Amino acid sequence: MKKKPLLAIVSISLLVFLIWQLPYFAIIQYPLLLLGTWFHEMGHGLTALLLGGKFYYLEIYDNGGGVAYTNVSFSYLEYNMARAITSAGGLLGPAVSGAILIAAARHQIASKIALWLLLMIMVASLCLWIYELLALVILSIFAAVLFFIAILRVRKLEVFALLFLGTQCVLSTYLQTTYLFTKQFERDNRIQYSDTQMIAVHLIGEYWMWALLILLISIVLLYRSYRYYLKK
């Protein structure tokens, strides 16, 4: 393994860990929390679109929660599978996106493609699926920062941005551990199922079984993406 890439991985992982552990970084924690919610809800929405369904819009709440309004219309059996996959898409969206960003950081051309692709998806979401002022402002700032990094064409800055965002995305799965292992919750005075419970309802098993599987997949994705980045 190359020493410099390994040092970058360790340093950025430590930075992400400290940001979420130390109160001094509270001003950074909140925007990153909302960004993690954006990846989560976009995971739901884009998965629905890939399955031939509809993605109407998403909401991101002040407390860091959110919801994506989607629809899939198939036969009963296909509908159950589609709803389960769409639910899983939100849970795995941050981990999959993060792993792609980390892996892309290894190559210069892939880095540029990943940055511009993420920027385009973010801008598309701002134009098509987000209507709330808070989310519009926060994500517009992230988009502006990504655009600034992309046009500067500074290799080290691109690598840092991809590794930081990628690690942040994957580890955001652990920030929602409580939600993963929640069967249901109350929103707007209504009891609603969590994503893991939705998977269990439309497929088989219990919500906590799917929660464990999601965590395991996230760990594997982080490990494999780091391993790929460090490969000689």
JSON list of C-alpha atoms in Angstrom, two decimals:
[
{"chain": "A", "resi": 1, "resn": "MET", "atom": "CA", "xyz": [0.00, 0.00, 0.00]},
{"chain": "A", "resi": 2, "resn": "LYS", "atom": "CA", "xyz": [1.20, 3.52, -0.79]},
{"chain": "A", "resi": 3, "resn": "LYS", "atom": "CA", "xyz": [2.00, 5.58, 2.30]},
{"chain": "A", "resi": 4, "resn": "LYS", "atom": "CA", "xyz": [0.51, 8.90, 1.14]},
{"chain": "A", "resi": 5, "resn": "PRO", "atom": "CA", "xyz": [-2.94, 7.50, 0.17]},
{"chain": "A", "resi": 6, "resn": "LEU", "atom": "CA", "xyz": [-3.03, 5.51, 3.41]},
{"chain": "A", "resi": 7, "resn": "LEU", "atom": "CA", "xyz": [-2.19, 8.64, 5.40]},
{"chain": "A", "resi": 8, "resn": "ALA", "atom": "CA", "xyz": [-4.94, 10.54, 3.55]},
{"chain": "A", "resi": 9, "resn": "ILE", "atom": "CA", "xyz": [-7.51, 7.83, 4.34]},
{"chain": "A", "resi": 10, "resn": "VAL", "atom": "CA", "xyz": [-6.55, 7.69, 8.03]},
{"chain": "A", "resi": 11, "resn": "SER", "atom": "CA", "xyz": [-6.48, 11.48, 8.36]},
{"chain": "A", "resi": 12, "resn": "ILE", "atom": "CA", "xyz": [-9.83, 12.03, 6.67]},
{"chain": "A", "resi": 13, "resn": "SER", "atom": "CA", "xyz": [-11.48, 9.17, 8.59]},
{"chain": "A", "resi": 14, "resn": "LEU", "atom": "CA", "xyz": [-10.20, 10.71, 11.82]},
{"chain": "A", "resi": 15, "resn": "LEU", "atom": "CA", "xyz": [-11.44, 14.13, 10.73]},
{"chain": "A", "resi": 16, "resn": "VAL", "atom": "CA", "xyz": [-14.93, 12.81, 9.97]},
{"chain": "A", "resi": 17, "resn": "PHE", "atom": "CA", "xyz": [-14.98, 11.01, 13.33]},
{"chain": "A", "resi": 18, "resn": "LEU", "atom": "CA", "xyz": [-13.90, 14.13, 15.25]},
{"chain": "A", "resi": 19, "resn": "ILE", "atom": "CA", "xyz": [-16.43, 16.33, 13.46]},
{"chain": "A", "resi": 20, "resn": "TRP", "atom": "CA", "xyz": [-19.24, 14.18, 14.82]},
{"chain": "A", "resi": 21, "resn": "GLN", "atom": "CA", "xyz": [-17.76, 13.70, 18.29]},
{"chain": "A", "resi": 22, "resn": "LEU", "atom": "CA", "xyz": [-16.59, 17.18, 19.28]},
{"chain": "A", "resi": 23, "resn": "PRO", "atom": "CA", "xyz": [-19.07, 19.98, 20.07]},
{"chain": "A", "resi": 24, "resn": "TYR", "atom": "CA", "xyz": [-16.71, 22.54, 18.52]},
{"chain": "A", "resi": 25, "resn": "PHE", "atom": "CA", "xyz": [-17.79, 21.34, 15.06]},
{"chain": "A", "resi": 26, "resn": "ALA", "atom": "CA", "xyz": [-21.51, 21.86, 15.65]},
{"chain": "A", "resi": 27, "resn": "ILE", "atom": "CA", "xyz": [-21.66, 24.49, 12.91]},
{"chain": "A", "resi": 28, "resn": "ILE", "atom": "CA", "xyz": [-20.39, 21.89, 10.42]},
{"chain": "A", "resi": 29, "resn": "GLN", "atom": "CA", "xyz": [-22.37, 18.94, 11.79]},
{"chain": "A", "resi": 30, "resn": "TYR", "atom": "CA", "xyz": [-25.77, 20.37, 10.91]},
{"chain": "A", "resi": 31, "resn": "PRO", "atom": "CA", "xyz": [-25.15, 20.98, 7.17]},
{"chain": "A", "resi": 32, "resn": "LEU", "atom": "CA", "xyz": [-23.52, 17.55, 6.91]},
{"chain": "A", "resi": 33, "resn": "LEU", "atom": "CA", "xyz": [-26.53, 16.00, 8.66]},
{"chain": "A", "resi": 34, "resn": "LEU", "atom": "CA", "xyz": [-28.84, 17.56, 6.08]},
{"chain": "A", "resi": 35, "resn": "LEU", "atom": "CA", "xyz": [-26.52, 16.44, 3.28]},
{"chain": "A", "resi": 36, "resn": "GLY", "atom": "CA", "xyz": [-26.74, 12.88, 4.59]},
{"chain": "A", "resi": 37, "resn": "THR", "atom": "CA", "xyz": [-30.53, 13.19, 4.59]},
{"chain": "A", "resi": 38, "resn": "TRP", "atom": "CA", "xyz": [-30.37, 14.40, 0.99]},
{"chain": "A", "resi": 39, "resn": "PHE", "atom": "CA", "xyz": [-28.36, 11.34, -0.06]},
{"chain": "A", "resi": 40, "resn": "HIS", "atom": "CA", "xyz": [-30.85, 9.14, 1.79]},
{"chain": "A", "resi": 41, "resn": "GLU", "atom": "CA", "xyz": [-33.97, 10.64, 0.22]},
{"chain": "A", "resi": 42, "resn": "MET", "atom": "CA", "xyz": [-32.39, 10.85, -3.22]},
{"chain": "A", "resi": 43, "resn": "GLY", "atom": "CA", "xyz": [-31.62, 7.16, -2.83]},
{"chain": "A", "resi": 44, "resn": "HIS", "atom": "CA", "xyz": [-35.34, 6.49, -2.45]},
{"chain": "A", "resi": 45, "resn": "GLY", "atom": "CA", "xyz": [-36.28, 8.76, -5.33]},
{"chain": "A", "resi": 46, "resn": "LEU", "atom": "CA", "xyz": [-33.68, 7.65, -7.86]},
{"chain": "A", "resi": 47, "resn": "THR", "atom": "CA", "xyz": [-34.32, 3.99, -7.04]},
{"chain": "A", "resi": 48, "resn": "ALA", "atom": "CA", "xyz": [-38.02, 4.50, -7.77]},
{"chain": "A", "resi": 49, "resn": "LEU", "atom": "CA", "xyz": [-37.14, 6.13, -11.09]},
{"chain": "A", "resi": 50, "resn": "LEU", "atom": "CA", "xyz": [-34.79, 3.28, -12.01]},
{"chain": "A", "resi": 51, "resn": "LEU", "atom": "CA", "xyz": [-37.62, 0.83, -11.32]},
{"chain": "A", "resi": 52, "resn": "GLY", "atom": "CA", "xyz": [-39.87, 2.69, -13.74]},
{"chain": "A", "resi": 53, "resn": "GLY", "atom": "CA", "xyz": [-41.81, 4.53, -11.04]},
{"chain": "A", "resi": 54, "resn": "LYS", "atom": "CA", "xyz": [-42.19, 8.22, -10.22]},
{"chain": "A", "resi": 55, "resn": "PHE", "atom": "CA", "xyz": [-40.25, 10.57, -7.97]},
{"chain": "A", "resi": 56, "resn": "TYR", "atom": "CA", "xyz": [-42.45, 13.54, -7.08]},
{"chain": "A", "resi": 57, "resn": "TYR", "atom": "CA", "xyz": [-40.37, 15.51, -4.57]},
{"chain": "A", "resi": 58, "resn": "LEU", "atom": "CA", "xyz": [-38.49, 15.23, -1.30]},
{"chain": "A", "resi": 59, "resn": "GLU", "atom": "CA", "xyz": [-38.60, 17.06, 1.99]},
{"chain": "A", "resi": 60, "resn": "ILE", "atom": "CA", "xyz": [-35.76, 17.69, 4.44]},
{"chain": "A", "resi": 61, "resn": "TYR", "atom": "CA", "xyz": [-36.82, 18.75, 7.93]},
{"chain": "A", "resi": 62, "resn": "ASP", "atom": "CA", "xyz": [-35.11, 21.08, 10.38]},
{"chain": "A", "resi": 63, "resn": "ASN", "atom": "CA", "xyz": [-34.35, 18.15, 12.71]},
{"chain": "A", "resi": 64, "resn": "GLY", "atom": "CA", "xyz": [-32.45, 16.27, 10.00]},
{"chain": "A", "resi": 65, "resn": "GLY", "atom": "CA", "xyz": [-35.29, 13.95, 9.06]},
{"chain": "A", "resi": 66, "resn": "GLY", "atom": "CA", "xyz": [-36.82, 13.75, 5.63]},
{"chain": "A", "resi": 67, "resn": "VAL", "atom": "CA", "xyz": [-39.14, 11.96, 3.27]},
{"chain": "A", "resi": 68, "resn": "ALA", "atom": "CA", "xyz": [-39.20, 11.20, -0.46]},
{"chain": "A", "resi": 69, "resn": "TYR", "atom": "CA", "xyz": [-42.57, 10.99, -2.20]},
{"chain": "A", "resi": 70, "resn": "THR", "atom": "CA", "xyz": [-42.43, 8.23, -4.81]},
{"chain": "A", "resi": 71, "resn": "ASN", "atom": "CA", "xyz": [-44.74, 5.81, -6.55]},
{"chain": "A", "resi": 72, "resn": "VAL", "atom": "CA", "xyz": [-44.27, 2.46, -8.24]},
{"chain": "A", "resi": 73, "resn": "SER", "atom": "CA", "xyz": [-47.10, 0.72, -10.10]},
{"chain": "A", "resi": 74, "resn": "PHE", "atom": "CA", "xyz": [-46.69, -2.96, -10.84]},
{"chain": "A", "resi": 75, "resn": "SER", "atom": "CA", "xyz": [-48.59, -6.18, -10.21]},
{"chain": "A", "resi": 76, "resn": "TYR", "atom": "CA", "xyz": [-48.92, -7.21, -6.56]},
{"chain": "A", "resi": 77, "resn": "LEU", "atom": "CA", "xyz": [-45.81, -9.39, -6.45]},
{"chain": "A", "resi": 78, "resn": "GLU", "atom": "CA", "xyz": [-43.69, -6.91, -8.40]},
{"chain": "A", "resi": 79, "resn": "TYR", "atom": "CA", "xyz": [-45.07, -4.04, -6.32]},
{"chain": "A", "resi": 80, "resn": "ASN", "atom": "CA", "xyz": [-43.91, -5.67, -3.08]},
{"chain": "A", "resi": 81, "resn": "MET", "atom": "CA", "xyz": [-40.44, -6.16, -4.50]},
{"chain": "A", "resi": 82, "resn": "ALA", "atom": "CA", "xyz": [-40.32, -2.62, -5.92]},
{"chain": "A", "resi": 83, "resn": "ARG", "atom": "CA", "xyz": [-41.41, -1.04, -2.62]},
{"chain": "A", "resi": 84, "resn": "ALA", "atom": "CA", "xyz": [-38.83, -3.07, -0.70]},
{"chain": "A", "resi": 85, "resn": "ILE", "atom": "CA", "xyz": [-36.05, -2.11, -3.11]},
{"chain": "A", "resi": 86, "resn": "THR", "atom": "CA", "xyz": [-37.10, 1.55, -3.03]},
{"chain": "A", "resi": 87, "resn": "SER", "atom": "CA", "xyz": [-36.99, 1.50, 0.78]},
{"chain": "A", "resi": 88, "resn": "ALA", "atom": "CA", "xyz": [-33.57, -0.14, 0.72]},
{"chain": "A", "resi": 89, "resn": "GLY", "atom": "CA", "xyz": [-32.41, 2.43, -1.84]},
{"chain": "A", "resi": 90, "resn": "GLY", "atom": "CA", "xyz": [-32.68, 5.19, 0.75]},
{"chain": "A", "resi": 91, "resn": "LEU", "atom": "CA", "xyz": [-30.81, 3.22, 3.38]},
{"chain": "A", "resi": 92, "resn": "LEU", "atom": "CA", "xyz": [-28.03, 2.17, 1.03]},
{"chain": "A", "resi": 93, "resn": "GLY", "atom": "CA", "xyz": [-27.97, 5.37, -1.02]},
{"chain": "A", "resi": 94, "resn": "PRO", "atom": "CA", "xyz": [-25.38, 7.15, 1.17]},
{"chain": "A", "resi": 95, "resn": "ALA", "atom": "CA", "xyz": [-23.15, 4.06, 1.44]},
{"chain": "A", "resi": 96, "resn": "VAL", "atom": "CA", "xyz": [-23.22, 3.29, -2.29]},
{"chain": "A", "resi": 97, "resn": "SER", "atom": "CA", "xyz": [-22.66, 6.94, -3.22]},
{"chain": "A", "resi": 98, "resn": "GLY", "atom": "CA", "xyz": [-19.85, 7.26, -0.71]},
{"chain": "A", "resi": 99, "resn": "ALA", "atom": "CA", "xyz": [-18.10, 4.12, -1.94]},
{"chain": "A", "resi": 100, "resn": "ILE", "atom": "CA", "xyz": [-18.26, 5.40, -5.52]},
{"chain": "A", "resi": 101, "resn": "LEU", "atom": "CA", "xyz": [-16.78, 8.77, -4.52]},
{"chain": "A", "resi": 102, "resn": "ILE", "atom": "CA", "xyz": [-13.94, 7.12, -2.57]},
{"chain": "A", "resi": 103, "resn": "ALA", "atom": "CA", "xyz": [-13.13, 4.72, -5.42]},
{"chain": "A", "resi": 104, "resn": "ALA", "atom": "CA", "xyz": [-13.27, 7.56, -7.98]},
{"chain": "A", "resi": 105, "resn": "ALA", "atom": "CA", "xyz": [-10.66, 9.52, -6.04]},
{"chain": "A", "resi": 106, "resn": "ARG", "atom": "CA", "xyz": [-8.01, 7.01, -7.16]},
{"chain": "A", "resi": 107, "resn": "HIS", "atom": "CA", "xyz": [-7.96, 8.22, -10.77]},
{"chain": "A", "resi": 108, "resn": "GLN", "atom": "CA", "xyz": [-7.77, 11.79, -12.00]},
{"chain": "A", "resi": 109, "resn": "ILE", "atom": "CA", "xyz": [-10.34, 11.44, -14.78]},
{"chain": "A", "resi": 110, "resn": "ALA", "atom": "CA", "xyz": [-12.72, 9.43, -12.58]},
{"chain": "A", "resi": 111, "resn": "SER", "atom": "CA", "xyz": [-12.39, 12.13, -9.90]},
{"chain": "A", "resi": 112, "resn": "LYS", "atom": "CA", "xyz": [-13.48, 14.84, -12.31]},
{"chain": "A", "resi": 113, "resn": "ILE", "atom": "CA", "xyz": [-16.38, 12.75, -13.61]},
{"chain": "A", "resi": 114, "resn": "ALA", "atom": "CA", "xyz": [-17.54, 11.94, -10.07]},
{"chain": "A", "resi": 115, "resn": "LEU", "atom": "CA", "xyz": [-17.41, 15.59, -8.99]},
{"chain": "A", "resi": 116, "resn": "TRP", "atom": "CA", "xyz": [-19.33, 16.86, -12.01]},
{"chain": "A", "resi": 117, "resn": "LEU", "atom": "CA", "xyz": [-21.85, 14.01, -11.83]},
{"chain": "A", "resi": 118, "resn": "LEU", "atom": "CA", "xyz": [-22.54, 14.68, -8.15]},
{"chain": "A", "resi": 119, "resn": "LEU", "atom": "CA", "xyz": [-22.85, 18.38, -8.90]},
{"chain": "A", "resi": 120, "resn": "MET", "atom": "CA", "xyz": [-25.31, 17.76, -11.75]},
{"chain": "A", "resi": 121, "resn": "ILE", "atom": "CA", "xyz": [-27.45, 15.46, -9.63]},
{"chain": "A", "resi": 122, "resn": "MET", "atom": "CA", "xyz": [-27.48, 18.03, -6.84]},
{"chain": "A", "resi": 123, "resn": "VAL", "atom": "CA", "xyz": [-28.49, 20.83, -9.22]},
{"chain": "A", "resi": 124, "resn": "ALA", "atom": "CA", "xyz": [-31.17, 18.61, -10.78]},
{"chain": "A", "resi": 125, "resn": "SER", "atom": "CA", "xyz": [-32.60, 17.89, -7.32]},
{"chain": "A", "resi": 126, "resn": "LEU", "atom": "CA", "xyz": [-32.66, 21.61, -6.54]},
{"chain": "A", "resi": 127, "resn": "CYS", "atom": "CA", "xyz": [-34.55, 22.32, -9.76]},
{"chain": "A", "resi": 128, "resn": "LEU", "atom": "CA", "xyz": [-36.95, 19.35, -9.76]},
{"chain": "A", "resi": 129, "resn": "TRP", "atom": "CA", "xyz": [-37.51, 17.82, -6.35]},
{"chain": "A", "resi": 130, "resn": "ILE", "atom": "CA", "xyz": [-36.76, 20.32, -3.55]},
{"chain": "A", "resi": 131, "resn": "TYR", "atom": "CA", "xyz": [-39.08, 23.18, -2.60]},
{"chain": "A", "resi": 132, "resn": "GLU", "atom": "CA", "xyz": [-38.22, 23.99, 1.03]},
{"chain": "A", "resi": 133, "resn": "LEU", "atom": "CA", "xyz": [-36.10, 27.07, 1.70]},
{"chain": "A", "resi": 134, "resn": "LEU", "atom": "CA", "xyz": [-33.72, 25.48, 4.24]},
{"chain": "A", "resi": 135, "resn": "ALA", "atom": "CA", "xyz": [-32.85, 22.55, 1.97]},
{"chain": "A", "resi": 136, "resn": "LEU", "atom": "CA", "xyz": [-32.55, 24.86, -1.04]},
{"chain": "A", "resi": 137, "resn": "VAL", "atom": "CA", "xyz": [-30.07, 27.12, 0.78]},
{"chain": "A", "resi": 138, "resn": "ILE", "atom": "CA", "xyz": [-27.91, 24.37, 2.31]},
{"chain": "A", "resi": 139, "resn": "LEU", "atom": "CA", "xyz": [-27.71, 22.28, -0.84]},
{"chain": "A", "resi": 140, "resn": "SER", "atom": "CA", "xyz": [-27.08, 25.35, -3.00]},
{"chain": "A", "resi": 141, "resn": "ILE", "atom": "CA", "xyz": [-24.05, 26.09, -0.81]},
{"chain": "A", "resi": 142, "resn": "PHE", "atom": "CA", "xyz": [-22.80, 22.52, -1.21]},
{"chain": "A", "resi": 143, "resn": "ALA", "atom": "CA", "xyz": [-23.35, 22.76, -4.98]},
{"chain": "A", "resi": 144, "resn": "ALA", "atom": "CA", "xyz": [-21.43, 26.04, -5.12]},
{"chain": "A", "resi": 145, "resn": "VAL", "atom": "CA", "xyz": [-18.51, 24.51, -3.19]},
{"chain": "A", "resi": 146, "resn": "LEU", "atom": "CA", "xyz": [-18.45, 21.47, -5.49]},
{"chain": "A", "resi": 147, "resn": "PHE", "atom": "CA", "xyz": [-18.51, 23.73, -8.55]},
{"chain": "A", "resi": 148, "resn": "PHE", "atom": "CA", "xyz": [-15.64, 25.80, -7.14]},
{"chain": "A", "resi": 149, "resn": "ILE", "atom": "CA", "xyz": [-13.58, 22.64, -6.50]},
{"chain": "A", "resi": 150, "resn": "ALA", "atom": "CA", "xyz": [-14.39, 21.25, -9.96]},
{"chain": "A", "resi": 151, "resn": "ILE", "atom": "CA", "xyz": [-13.32, 24.36, -11.88]},
{"chain": "A", "resi": 152, "resn": "LEU", "atom": "CA", "xyz": [-10.13, 24.87, -9.86]},
{"chain": "A", "resi": 153, "resn": "ARG", "atom": "CA", "xyz": [-8.77, 21.53, -11.14]},
{"chain": "A", "resi": 154, "resn": "VAL", "atom": "CA", "xyz": [-6.45, 21.10, -8.16]},
{"chain": "A", "resi": 155, "resn": "ARG", "atom": "CA", "xyz": [-5.84, 17.36, -7.87]},
{"chain": "A", "resi": 156, "resn": "LYS", "atom": "CA", "xyz": [-5.20, 17.28, -4.10]},
{"chain": "A", "resi": 157, "resn": "LEU", "atom": "CA", "xyz": [-8.33, 19.32, -3.43]},
{"chain": "A", "resi": 158, "resn": "GLU", "atom": "CA", "xyz": [-10.43, 17.03, -5.63]},
{"chain": "A", "resi": 159, "resn": "VAL", "atom": "CA", "xyz": [-9.10, 13.95, -3.83]},
{"chain": "A", "resi": 160, "resn": "PHE", "atom": "CA", "xyz": [-9.73, 15.48, -0.41]},
{"chain": "A", "resi": 161, "resn": "ALA", "atom": "CA", "xyz": [-13.29, 16.48, -1.35]},
{"chain": "A", "resi": 162, "resn": "LEU", "atom": "CA", "xyz": [-14.13, 13.03, -2.72]},
{"chain": "A", "resi": 163, "resn": "LEU", "atom": "CA", "xyz": [-12.58, 11.14, 0.19]},
{"chain": "A", "resi": 164, "resn": "PHE", "atom": "CA", "xyz": [-14.18, 13.42, 2.77]},
{"chain": "A", "resi": 165, "resn": "LEU", "atom": "CA", "xyz": [-17.65, 13.35, 1.20]},
{"chain": "A", "resi": 166, "resn": "GLY", "atom": "CA", "xyz": [-17.39, 9.64, 0.47]},
{"chain": "A", "resi": 167, "resn": "THR", "atom": "CA", "xyz": [-16.37, 8.75, 4.02]},
{"chain": "A", "resi": 168, "resn": "GLN", "atom": "CA", "xyz": [-19.01, 11.09, 5.42]},
{"chain": "A", "resi": 169, "resn": "CYS", "atom": "CA", "xyz": [-21.68, 9.46, 3.25]},
{"chain": "A", "resi": 170, "resn": "VAL", "atom": "CA", "xyz": [-20.81, 5.90, 4.21]},
{"chain": "A", "resi": 171, "resn": "LEU", "atom": "CA", "xyz": [-20.49, 6.69, 7.90]},
{"chain": "A", "resi": 172, "resn": "SER", "atom": "CA", "xyz": [-23.79, 8.57, 7.87]},
{"chain": "A", "resi": 173, "resn": "THR", "atom": "CA", "xyz": [-25.36, 5.10, 7.93]},
{"chain": "A", "resi": 174, "resn": "TYR", "atom": "CA", "xyz": [-24.15, 4.81, 11.50]},
{"chain": "A", "resi": 175, "resn": "LEU", "atom": "CA", "xyz": [-25.62, 8.19, 12.38]},
{"chain": "A", "resi": 176, "resn": "GLN", "atom": "CA", "xyz": [-29.01, 6.71, 11.56]},
{"chain": "A", "resi": 177, "resn": "THR", "atom": "CA", "xyz": [-28.46, 3.49, 13.52]},
{"chain": "A", "resi": 178, "resn": "THR", "atom": "CA", "xyz": [-31.36, 4.32, 15.84]},
{"chain": "A", "resi": 179, "resn": "TYR", "atom": "CA", "xyz": [-33.62, 4.76, 12.83]},
{"chain": "A", "resi": 180, "resn": "LEU", "atom": "CA", "xyz": [-32.36, 1.53, 11.27]},
{"chain": "A", "resi": 181, "resn": "PHE", "atom": "CA", "xyz": [-33.40, -0.42, 14.34]},
{"chain": "A", "resi": 182, "resn": "THR", "atom": "CA", "xyz": [-36.73, 1.35, 14.68]},
{"chain": "A", "resi": 183, "resn": "LYS", "atom": "CA", "xyz": [-39.90, -0.45, 13.64]},
{"chain": "A", "resi": 184, "resn": "GLN", "atom": "CA", "xyz": [-42.18, 2.57, 13.52]},
{"chain": "A", "resi": 185, "resn": "PHE", "atom": "CA", "xyz": [-42.28, 6.22, 14.49]},
{"chain": "A", "resi": 186, "resn": "GLU", "atom": "CA", "xyz": [-44.70, 9.12, 14.77]},
{"chain": "A", "resi": 187, "resn": "ARG", "atom": "CA", "xyz": [-44.81, 11.96, 12.23]},
{"chain": "A", "resi": 188, "resn": "ASP", "atom": "CA", "xyz": [-47.57, 14.56, 12.00]},
{"chain": "A", "resi": 189, "resn": "ASN", "atom": "CA", "xyz": [-49.55, 12.64, 14.63]},
{"chain": "A", "resi": 190, "resn": "ARG", "atom": "CA", "xyz": [-49.48, 9.51, 12.48]},
{"chain": "A", "resi": 191, "resn": "ILE", "atom": "CA", "xyz": [-47.67, 6.23, 13.08]},
{"chain": "A", "resi": 192, "resn": "GLN", "atom": "CA", "xyz": [-45.43, 5.35, 10.14]},
{"chain": "A", "resi": 193, "resn": "TYR", "atom": "CA", "xyz": [-43.19, 2.38, 9.38]},
{"chain": "A", "resi": 194, "resn": "SER", "atom": "CA", "xyz": [-39.42, 2.81, 9.15]},
{"chain": "A", "resi": 195, "resn": "ASP", "atom": "CA", "xyz": [-37.62, 1.81, 5.96]},
{"chain": "A", "resi": 196, "resn": "THR", "atom": "CA", "xyz": [-36.38, -1.45, 7.47]},
{"chain": "A", "resi": 197, "resn": "GLN", "atom": "CA", "xyz": [-39.91, -2.32, 8.56]},
{"chain": "A", "resi": 198, "resn": "MET", "atom": "CA", "xyz": [-41.17, -1.49, 5.06]},
{"chain": "A", "resi": 199, "resn": "ILE", "atom": "CA", "xyz": [-38.67, -3.97, 3.63]},
{"chain": "A", "resi": 200, "resn": "ALA", "atom": "CA", "xyz": [-39.82, -6.62, 6.11]},
{"chain": "A", "resi": 201, "resn": "VAL", "atom": "CA", "xyz": [-43.50, -5.95, 5.31]},
{"chain": "A", "resi": 202, "resn": "HIS", "atom": "CA", "xyz": [-43.02, -6.26, 1.56]},
{"chain": "A", "resi": 203, "resn": "LEU", "atom": "CA", "xyz": [-40.56, -9.17, 1.68]},
{"chain": "A", "resi": 204, "resn": "ILE", "atom": "CA", "xyz": [-39.80, -11.45, 4.63]},
{"chain": "A", "resi": 205, "resn": "GLY", "atom": "CA", "xyz": [-38.15, -11.35, 8.04]},
{"chain": "A", "resi": 206, "resn": "GLU", "atom": "CA", "xyz": [-38.02, -8.75, 10.79]},
{"chain": "A", "resi": 207, "resn": "TYR", "atom": "CA", "xyz": [-36.94, -5.12, 10.57]},
{"chain": "A", "resi": 208, "resn": "TRP", "atom": "CA", "xyz": [-33.88, -5.68, 12.78]},
{"chain": "A", "resi": 209, "resn": "MET", "atom": "CA", "xyz": [-32.63, -8.42, 10.44]},
{"chain": "A", "resi": 210, "resn": "TRP", "atom": "CA", "xyz": [-32.68, -5.98, 7.52]},
{"chain": "A", "resi": 211, "resn": "ALA", "atom": "CA", "xyz": [-31.04, -3.33, 9.70]},
{"chain": "A", "resi": 212, "resn": "LEU", "atom": "CA", "xyz": [-28.15, -5.67, 10.43]},
{"chain": "A", "resi": 213, "resn": "LEU", "atom": "CA", "xyz": [-27.83, -6.49, 6.73]},
{"chain": "A", "resi": 214, "resn": "ILE", "atom": "CA", "xyz": [-27.76, -2.80, 5.79]},
{"chain": "A", "resi": 215, "resn": "LEU", "atom": "CA", "xyz": [-25.01, -2.15, 8.35]},
{"chain": "A", "resi": 216, "resn": "LEU", "atom": "CA", "xyz": [-23.00, -5.12, 7.09]},
{"chain": "A", "resi": 217, "resn": "ILE", "atom": "CA", "xyz": [-23.29, -3.99, 3.48]},
{"chain": "A", "resi": 218, "resn": "SER", "atom": "CA", "xyz": [-22.20, -0.47, 4.47]},
{"chain": "A", "resi": 219, "resn": "ILE", "atom": "CA", "xyz": [-19.12, -1.84, 6.25]},
{"chain": "A", "resi": 220, "resn": "VAL", "atom": "CA", "xyz": [-18.21, -3.97, 3.24]},
{"chain": "A", "resi": 221, "resn": "LEU", "atom": "CA", "xyz": [-18.67, -1.03, 0.84]},
{"chain": "A", "resi": 222, "resn": "LEU", "atom": "CA", "xyz": [-16.45, 1.23, 2.97]},
{"chain": "A", "resi": 223, "resn": "TYR", "atom": "CA", "xyz": [-13.77, -1.47, 3.24]},
{"chain": "A", "resi": 224, "resn": "ARG", "atom": "CA", "xyz": [-13.81, -2.34, -0.46]},
{"chain": "A", "resi": 225, "resn": "SER", "atom": "CA", "xyz": [-13.76, 1.29, -1.59]},
{"chain": "A", "resi": 226, "resn": "TYR", "atom": "CA", "xyz": [-10.83, 2.09, 0.72]},
{"chain": "A", "resi": 227, "resn": "ARG", "atom": "CA", "xyz": [-9.04, -1.05, -0.46]},
{"chain": "A", "resi": 228, "resn": "TYR", "atom": "CA", "xyz": [-9.54, -0.07, -4.09]},
{"chain": "A", "resi": 229, "resn": "TYR", "atom": "CA", "xyz": [-8.28, 3.45, -3.47]},
{"chain": "A", "resi": 230, "resn": "LEU", "atom": "CA", "xyz": [-5.16, 2.10, -1.75]},
{"chain": "A", "resi": 231, "resn": "LYS", "atom": "CA", "xyz": [-4.48, -0.58, -4.36]},
{"chain": "A", "resi": 232, "resn": "LYS", "atom": "CA", "xyz": [-1.08, -0.35, -6.05]}
]
